[in-house]
mmCIF file of C-alpha atoms in Angstrom:
data_model
loop_
_atom_site.group_PDB
_atom_site.id
_atom_site.type_symbol
_atom_site.label_atom_id
_atom_site.label_comp_id
_atom_site.label_asym_id
_atom_site.label_seq_id
_atom_site.Cartn_x
_atom_site.Cartn_y
_atom_site.Cartn_z
ATOM 1 C CA GLU A 325 154.290 -154.987 -91.454
ATOM 2 C CA ALA A 326 153.477 -153.419 -87.866
ATOM 3 C CA GLN A 327 153.518 -156.357 -85.123
ATOM 4 C CA VAL A 328 153.714 -157.889 -81.647
ATOM 5 C CA THR A 329 155.502 -161.194 -82.772
ATOM 6 C CA GLN A 330 155.777 -164.158 -79.944
ATOM 7 C CA ASN A 331 157.706 -167.373 -80.378
ATOM 8 C CA PRO A 332 157.703 -170.211 -79.570
ATOM 9 C CA ARG A 333 154.065 -170.294 -80.543
ATOM 10 C CA TYR A 334 153.400 -173.599 -79.058
ATOM 11 C CA LEU A 335 154.956 -175.236 -76.156
ATOM 12 C CA ILE A 336 155.155 -178.655 -73.723
ATOM 13 C CA THR A 337 157.062 -179.011 -71.187
ATOM 14 C CA VAL A 338 157.892 -180.780 -67.976
ATOM 15 C CA THR A 339 157.114 -179.253 -64.237
ATOM 16 C CA GLY A 340 160.671 -177.808 -63.394
ATOM 17 C CA LYS A 341 162.209 -177.142 -66.526
ATOM 18 C CA LYS A 342 162.465 -173.165 -66.544
ATOM 19 C CA LEU A 343 161.554 -172.020 -70.175
ATOM 20 C CA THR A 344 161.517 -168.305 -71.560
ATOM 21 C CA VAL A 345 159.171 -167.297 -74.034
ATOM 22 C CA THR A 346 159.467 -164.143 -76.405
ATOM 23 C CA CYS A 347 157.661 -160.997 -77.336
ATOM 24 C CA SER A 348 158.885 -158.467 -79.709
ATOM 25 C CA GLN A 349 156.906 -155.675 -81.231
ATOM 26 C CA ASN A 350 158.635 -153.316 -84.157
ATOM 27 C CA MET A 351 155.995 -150.431 -83.962
ATOM 28 C CA ASN A 352 158.329 -148.319 -80.994
ATOM 29 C CA HIS A 353 155.771 -148.864 -78.308
ATOM 30 C CA GLU A 354 156.948 -147.971 -74.875
ATOM 31 C CA TYR A 355 154.312 -149.983 -72.838
ATOM 32 C CA MET A 356 153.947 -153.624 -72.913
ATOM 33 C CA SER A 357 152.294 -156.240 -71.449
ATOM 34 C CA TRP A 358 151.356 -160.120 -70.896
ATOM 35 C CA TYR A 359 148.132 -161.900 -70.006
ATOM 36 C CA ARG A 360 146.983 -165.237 -69.563
ATOM 37 C CA GLN A 361 143.861 -166.180 -70.637
ATOM 38 C CA ASP A 362 141.663 -169.719 -69.076
ATOM 39 C CA PRO A 363 138.741 -170.940 -70.353
ATOM 40 C CA GLY A 364 135.869 -169.284 -68.226
ATOM 41 C CA LEU A 365 137.941 -166.321 -66.640
ATOM 42 C CA GLY A 366 139.513 -164.163 -69.209
ATOM 43 C CA LEU A 367 142.675 -162.405 -70.229
ATOM 44 C CA ARG A 368 144.376 -161.483 -66.770
ATOM 45 C CA GLN A 369 147.193 -159.239 -67.089
ATOM 46 C CA ILE A 370 150.195 -160.732 -65.708
ATOM 47 C CA TYR A 371 153.290 -158.379 -65.585
ATOM 48 C CA TYR A 372 153.048 -154.584 -67.853
ATOM 49 C CA SER A 373 155.858 -152.480 -68.243
ATOM 50 C CA MET A 374 155.825 -148.822 -69.006
ATOM 51 C CA ASN A 375 158.826 -148.853 -70.627
ATOM 52 C CA VAL A 376 162.007 -149.766 -70.760
ATOM 53 C CA GLU A 377 163.560 -150.904 -67.653
ATOM 54 C CA VAL A 378 160.107 -149.918 -65.252
ATOM 55 C CA THR A 379 157.489 -152.404 -64.779
ATOM 56 C CA ASP A 380 155.091 -154.139 -62.529
ATOM 57 C CA LYS A 381 152.716 -156.840 -61.308
ATOM 58 C CA GLY A 382 149.716 -157.474 -62.942
ATOM 59 C CA ASP A 383 147.078 -159.279 -60.660
ATOM 60 C CA VAL A 384 148.573 -163.056 -61.489
ATOM 61 C CA PRO A 385 152.353 -162.703 -61.160
ATOM 62 C CA GLU A 386 153.685 -165.514 -59.322
ATOM 63 C CA GLY A 387 155.645 -168.240 -60.702
ATOM 64 C CA TYR A 388 156.739 -165.445 -63.471
ATOM 65 C CA LYS A 389 159.322 -162.968 -64.124
ATOM 66 C CA VAL A 390 159.520 -160.235 -66.553
ATOM 67 C CA SER A 391 163.012 -157.193 -68.353
ATOM 68 C CA ARG A 392 162.357 -155.066 -70.184
ATOM 69 C CA LYS A 393 166.187 -154.287 -71.352
ATOM 70 C CA GLU A 394 165.141 -152.949 -74.831
ATOM 71 C CA LYS A 395 162.268 -151.167 -75.898
ATOM 72 C CA ARG A 396 160.757 -153.786 -77.929
ATOM 73 C CA ASN A 397 161.576 -156.730 -76.075
ATOM 74 C CA PHE A 398 159.414 -158.094 -73.137
ATOM 75 C CA PRO A 399 160.330 -161.751 -72.421
ATOM 76 C CA LEU A 400 158.344 -163.539 -69.961
ATOM 77 C CA ILE A 401 160.768 -166.159 -67.442
ATOM 78 C CA LEU A 402 158.984 -169.223 -66.266
ATOM 79 C CA GLU A 403 161.824 -170.378 -63.107
ATOM 80 C CA SER A 404 159.648 -173.302 -62.486
ATOM 81 C CA PRO A 405 156.882 -173.903 -64.311
ATOM 82 C CA SER A 406 154.300 -175.984 -62.876
ATOM 83 C CA PRO A 407 151.461 -177.957 -64.017
ATOM 84 C CA ASN A 408 148.579 -174.858 -63.232
ATOM 85 C CA GLN A 409 150.412 -172.404 -65.464
ATOM 86 C CA THR A 410 149.271 -174.400 -68.621
ATOM 87 C CA SER A 411 147.668 -171.518 -70.114
ATOM 88 C CA LEU A 412 147.352 -169.477 -73.696
ATOM 89 C CA TYR A 413 149.213 -166.722 -72.688
ATOM 90 C CA PHE A 414 148.935 -163.466 -74.774
ATOM 91 C CA CYS A 415 151.913 -160.939 -75.501
ATOM 92 C CA ALA A 416 150.029 -157.053 -75.819
ATOM 93 C CA SER A 417 151.923 -153.154 -76.961
ATOM 94 C CA SER A 418 150.157 -150.667 -77.248
ATOM 95 C CA SER A 419 151.722 -146.403 -77.293
ATOM 96 C CA PRO A 420 150.472 -143.838 -74.019
ATOM 97 C CA GLY A 421 148.789 -141.005 -74.752
ATOM 98 C CA ARG A 422 146.374 -142.758 -77.861
ATOM 99 C CA LEU A 423 142.505 -142.931 -76.771
ATOM 100 C CA PRO A 424 140.918 -145.728 -77.047
ATOM 101 C CA TYR A 425 144.901 -147.289 -75.572
ATOM 102 C CA GLU A 426 144.333 -149.778 -78.088
ATOM 103 C CA GLN A 427 146.486 -152.703 -77.156
ATOM 104 C CA TYR A 428 148.207 -154.896 -80.620
ATOM 105 C CA PHE A 429 148.286 -158.723 -79.284
ATOM 106 C CA GLY A 430 150.707 -161.607 -80.364
ATOM 107 C CA PRO A 431 149.504 -164.111 -81.544
ATOM 108 C CA GLY A 432 149.966 -166.397 -78.835
ATOM 109 C CA THR A 433 151.949 -168.717 -76.615
ATOM 110 C CA ARG A 434 150.014 -172.265 -76.220
ATOM 111 C CA LEU A 435 152.271 -173.599 -73.202
ATOM 112 C CA THR A 436 151.750 -177.556 -71.839
ATOM 113 C CA VAL A 437 152.941 -177.771 -68.780
ATOM 114 C CA THR A 438 153.167 -181.665 -67.172
ATOM 115 C CA ARG B 875 131.634 -161.023 -57.817
ATOM 116 C CA LYS B 876 133.938 -160.443 -61.103
ATOM 117 C CA GLU B 877 134.606 -157.324 -62.090
ATOM 118 C CA VAL B 878 133.492 -157.181 -65.844
ATOM 119 C CA GLU B 879 130.578 -160.031 -66.646
ATOM 120 C CA GLN B 880 129.224 -160.885 -69.535
ATOM 121 C CA ASP B 881 127.437 -164.269 -70.993
ATOM 122 C CA PRO B 882 129.400 -166.626 -72.285
ATOM 123 C CA GLY B 883 127.122 -167.693 -74.608
ATOM 124 C CA PRO B 884 126.960 -169.237 -77.617
ATOM 125 C CA PHE B 885 124.642 -166.694 -79.337
ATOM 126 C CA ASN B 886 123.538 -169.026 -82.565
ATOM 127 C CA VAL B 887 121.454 -167.321 -84.980
ATOM 128 C CA PRO B 888 121.030 -167.568 -88.968
ATOM 129 C CA GLU B 889 122.457 -164.114 -90.671
ATOM 130 C CA GLY B 890 121.235 -161.142 -91.693
ATOM 131 C CA ALA B 891 119.913 -161.706 -87.687
ATOM 132 C CA THR B 892 120.210 -159.213 -85.079
ATOM 133 C CA VAL B 893 121.837 -159.494 -81.538
ATOM 134 C CA ALA B 894 122.834 -158.181 -78.779
ATOM 135 C CA PHE B 895 125.136 -158.505 -75.924
ATOM 136 C CA ASN B 896 125.611 -157.426 -72.685
ATOM 137 C CA CYS B 897 128.332 -156.170 -70.444
ATOM 138 C CA THR B 898 128.035 -155.477 -66.331
ATOM 139 C CA TYR B 899 131.090 -154.186 -64.702
ATOM 140 C CA SER B 900 131.505 -153.361 -61.136
ATOM 141 C CA ASN B 901 133.736 -150.296 -60.380
ATOM 142 C CA SER B 902 131.645 -146.907 -61.109
ATOM 143 C CA ALA B 903 134.554 -145.278 -61.071
ATOM 144 C CA SER B 904 135.828 -146.959 -64.413
ATOM 145 C CA GLN B 905 136.472 -144.833 -67.024
ATOM 146 C CA SER B 906 136.838 -145.914 -70.508
ATOM 147 C CA PHE B 907 135.088 -148.950 -72.144
ATOM 148 C CA PHE B 908 135.931 -151.040 -75.215
ATOM 149 C CA TRP B 909 134.684 -154.243 -76.984
ATOM 150 C CA TYR B 910 137.333 -156.647 -78.675
ATOM 151 C CA ARG B 911 136.788 -159.084 -81.166
ATOM 152 C CA GLN B 912 138.765 -162.607 -80.380
ATOM 153 C CA ASP B 913 138.657 -165.522 -82.899
ATOM 154 C CA CYS B 914 138.964 -169.177 -82.701
ATOM 155 C CA ARG B 915 143.002 -169.384 -80.734
ATOM 156 C CA LYS B 916 143.492 -165.752 -82.044
ATOM 157 C CA GLU B 917 144.647 -162.823 -80.303
ATOM 158 C CA PRO B 918 141.641 -160.188 -79.809
ATOM 159 C CA LYS B 919 141.347 -157.200 -81.651
ATOM 160 C CA LEU B 920 140.079 -154.120 -80.753
ATOM 161 C CA LEU B 921 136.022 -153.952 -82.383
ATOM 162 C CA MET B 922 134.918 -150.042 -81.439
ATOM 163 C CA SER B 923 135.062 -148.153 -77.888
ATOM 164 C CA VAL B 924 132.291 -147.194 -76.361
ATOM 165 C CA TYR B 925 131.547 -143.877 -75.416
ATOM 166 C CA SER B 926 128.558 -142.450 -73.235
ATOM 167 C CA SER B 927 127.198 -140.741 -75.959
ATOM 168 C CA GLY B 928 127.172 -143.976 -77.720
ATOM 169 C CA ASN B 929 128.456 -144.719 -81.237
ATOM 170 C CA GLU B 930 128.118 -146.509 -84.287
ATOM 171 C CA ASP B 931 130.291 -148.043 -87.013
ATOM 172 C CA GLY B 932 128.181 -149.735 -89.713
ATOM 173 C CA ARG B 933 126.689 -152.503 -88.953
ATOM 174 C CA PHE B 934 128.308 -152.003 -84.664
ATOM 175 C CA THR B 935 126.442 -149.835 -82.071
ATOM 176 C CA ALA B 936 128.290 -149.957 -78.609
ATOM 177 C CA GLN B 937 125.786 -148.503 -75.979
ATOM 178 C CA LEU B 938 127.582 -146.925 -72.591
ATOM 179 C CA ASN B 939 124.626 -146.891 -69.887
ATOM 180 C CA ARG B 940 126.513 -145.900 -66.602
ATOM 181 C CA ALA B 941 124.107 -145.094 -64.376
ATOM 182 C CA SER B 942 122.849 -149.213 -64.414
ATOM 183 C CA GLN B 943 127.106 -149.548 -65.572
ATOM 184 C CA TYR B 944 126.728 -151.599 -68.102
ATOM 185 C CA ILE B 945 127.776 -151.888 -72.076
ATOM 186 C CA SER B 946 125.789 -153.067 -75.105
ATOM 187 C CA LEU B 947 126.960 -154.722 -78.754
ATOM 188 C CA LEU B 948 124.381 -154.514 -81.205
ATOM 189 C CA ILE B 949 125.399 -156.693 -84.415
ATOM 190 C CA ARG B 950 122.725 -155.976 -87.603
ATOM 191 C CA ASP B 951 122.848 -157.768 -90.072
ATOM 192 C CA SER B 952 124.645 -160.557 -88.952
ATOM 193 C CA LYS B 953 127.188 -161.478 -91.148
ATOM 194 C CA LEU B 954 128.176 -165.746 -91.054
ATOM 195 C CA SER B 955 132.436 -163.850 -90.628
ATOM 196 C CA ASP B 956 130.717 -162.899 -87.359
ATOM 197 C CA SER B 957 131.056 -165.228 -85.906
ATOM 198 C CA ALA B 958 133.813 -164.848 -83.062
ATOM 199 C CA THR B 959 133.956 -164.537 -79.446
ATOM 200 C CA TYR B 960 132.916 -160.909 -78.043
ATOM 201 C CA LEU B 961 135.097 -159.161 -75.222
ATOM 202 C CA CYS B 962 133.775 -156.183 -72.704
ATOM 203 C CA VAL B 963 136.768 -154.435 -71.212
ATOM 204 C CA VAL B 964 136.980 -151.732 -69.205
ATOM 205 C CA GLU B 965 138.820 -149.609 -67.541
ATOM 206 C CA LEU B 966 139.784 -149.377 -64.425
ATOM 207 C CA PRO B 967 140.372 -145.883 -62.939
ATOM 208 C CA PRO B 968 142.508 -143.995 -61.935
ATOM 209 C CA GLY B 969 142.703 -143.809 -65.955
ATOM 210 C CA GLY B 970 145.560 -144.958 -68.299
ATOM 211 C CA TYR B 971 146.773 -147.583 -70.661
ATOM 212 C CA ASN B 972 147.719 -150.263 -68.202
ATOM 213 C CA LYS B 973 145.190 -151.460 -66.294
ATOM 214 C CA LEU B 974 142.312 -153.368 -69.197
ATOM 215 C CA ILE B 975 139.828 -155.981 -67.319
ATOM 216 C CA PHE B 976 138.622 -158.206 -69.818
ATOM 217 C CA GLY B 977 135.779 -159.816 -69.564
ATOM 218 C CA ALA B 978 135.455 -163.466 -70.046
ATOM 219 C CA GLY B 979 134.429 -163.589 -73.488
ATOM 220 C CA THR B 980 130.743 -163.852 -75.430
ATOM 221 C CA ARG B 981 130.528 -166.732 -78.318
ATOM 222 C CA LEU B 982 128.628 -165.622 -81.380
ATOM 223 C CA ALA B 983 128.149 -168.082 -83.889
ATOM 224 C CA VAL B 984 126.204 -167.087 -86.736
ATOM 225 C CA HIS B 985 125.427 -169.995 -88.712
ATOM 226 C CA PRO B 986 123.622 -169.832 -92.708
#
């Protein structure tokens, strides 16, 4: 089954404790992206990757890191989480050249930082 | 001004009703437009693309008005299963799949 998986699905952590949210896709997509979703603000892009070893900042990259060592995986790293990073996070993937650039989203990770 | 603006709703409608949502965008050079659907606490999923000529998919019709910079989604004969949040999505220039801007969503609640 074609899918994007994220782990963990739910996480409660404390300020400053480094964490990683994993994202994996099995569709051989070149493009992957991380978003956060907050009430009233919609989905905002954190980082994206056009292919292996190619990453770039989105609209709200502060406090986050990513890596793309393999095509299928795109982990999101919070080196020192803060309460303002409490949010719902989605990973997405898509394949270039396919209209309408449909993005496939993972099930989401609900993060709470206390 | 937000790049993509939507009325948050909620739109509370009875089954069988026709309901329409509008979405405005600020960048006149935007190239592609989409509607995504998001069920409560779930991931967004593509509902349909929006073409200049308008397009229809069953009970759903999407329209684009470039002059006024808005897109619309019309749902006819609403079903209970249509209850969800509808996200307006705009692709920013210069084009390419890396820059999609999502609206905050319009919530629809269909009741019996």
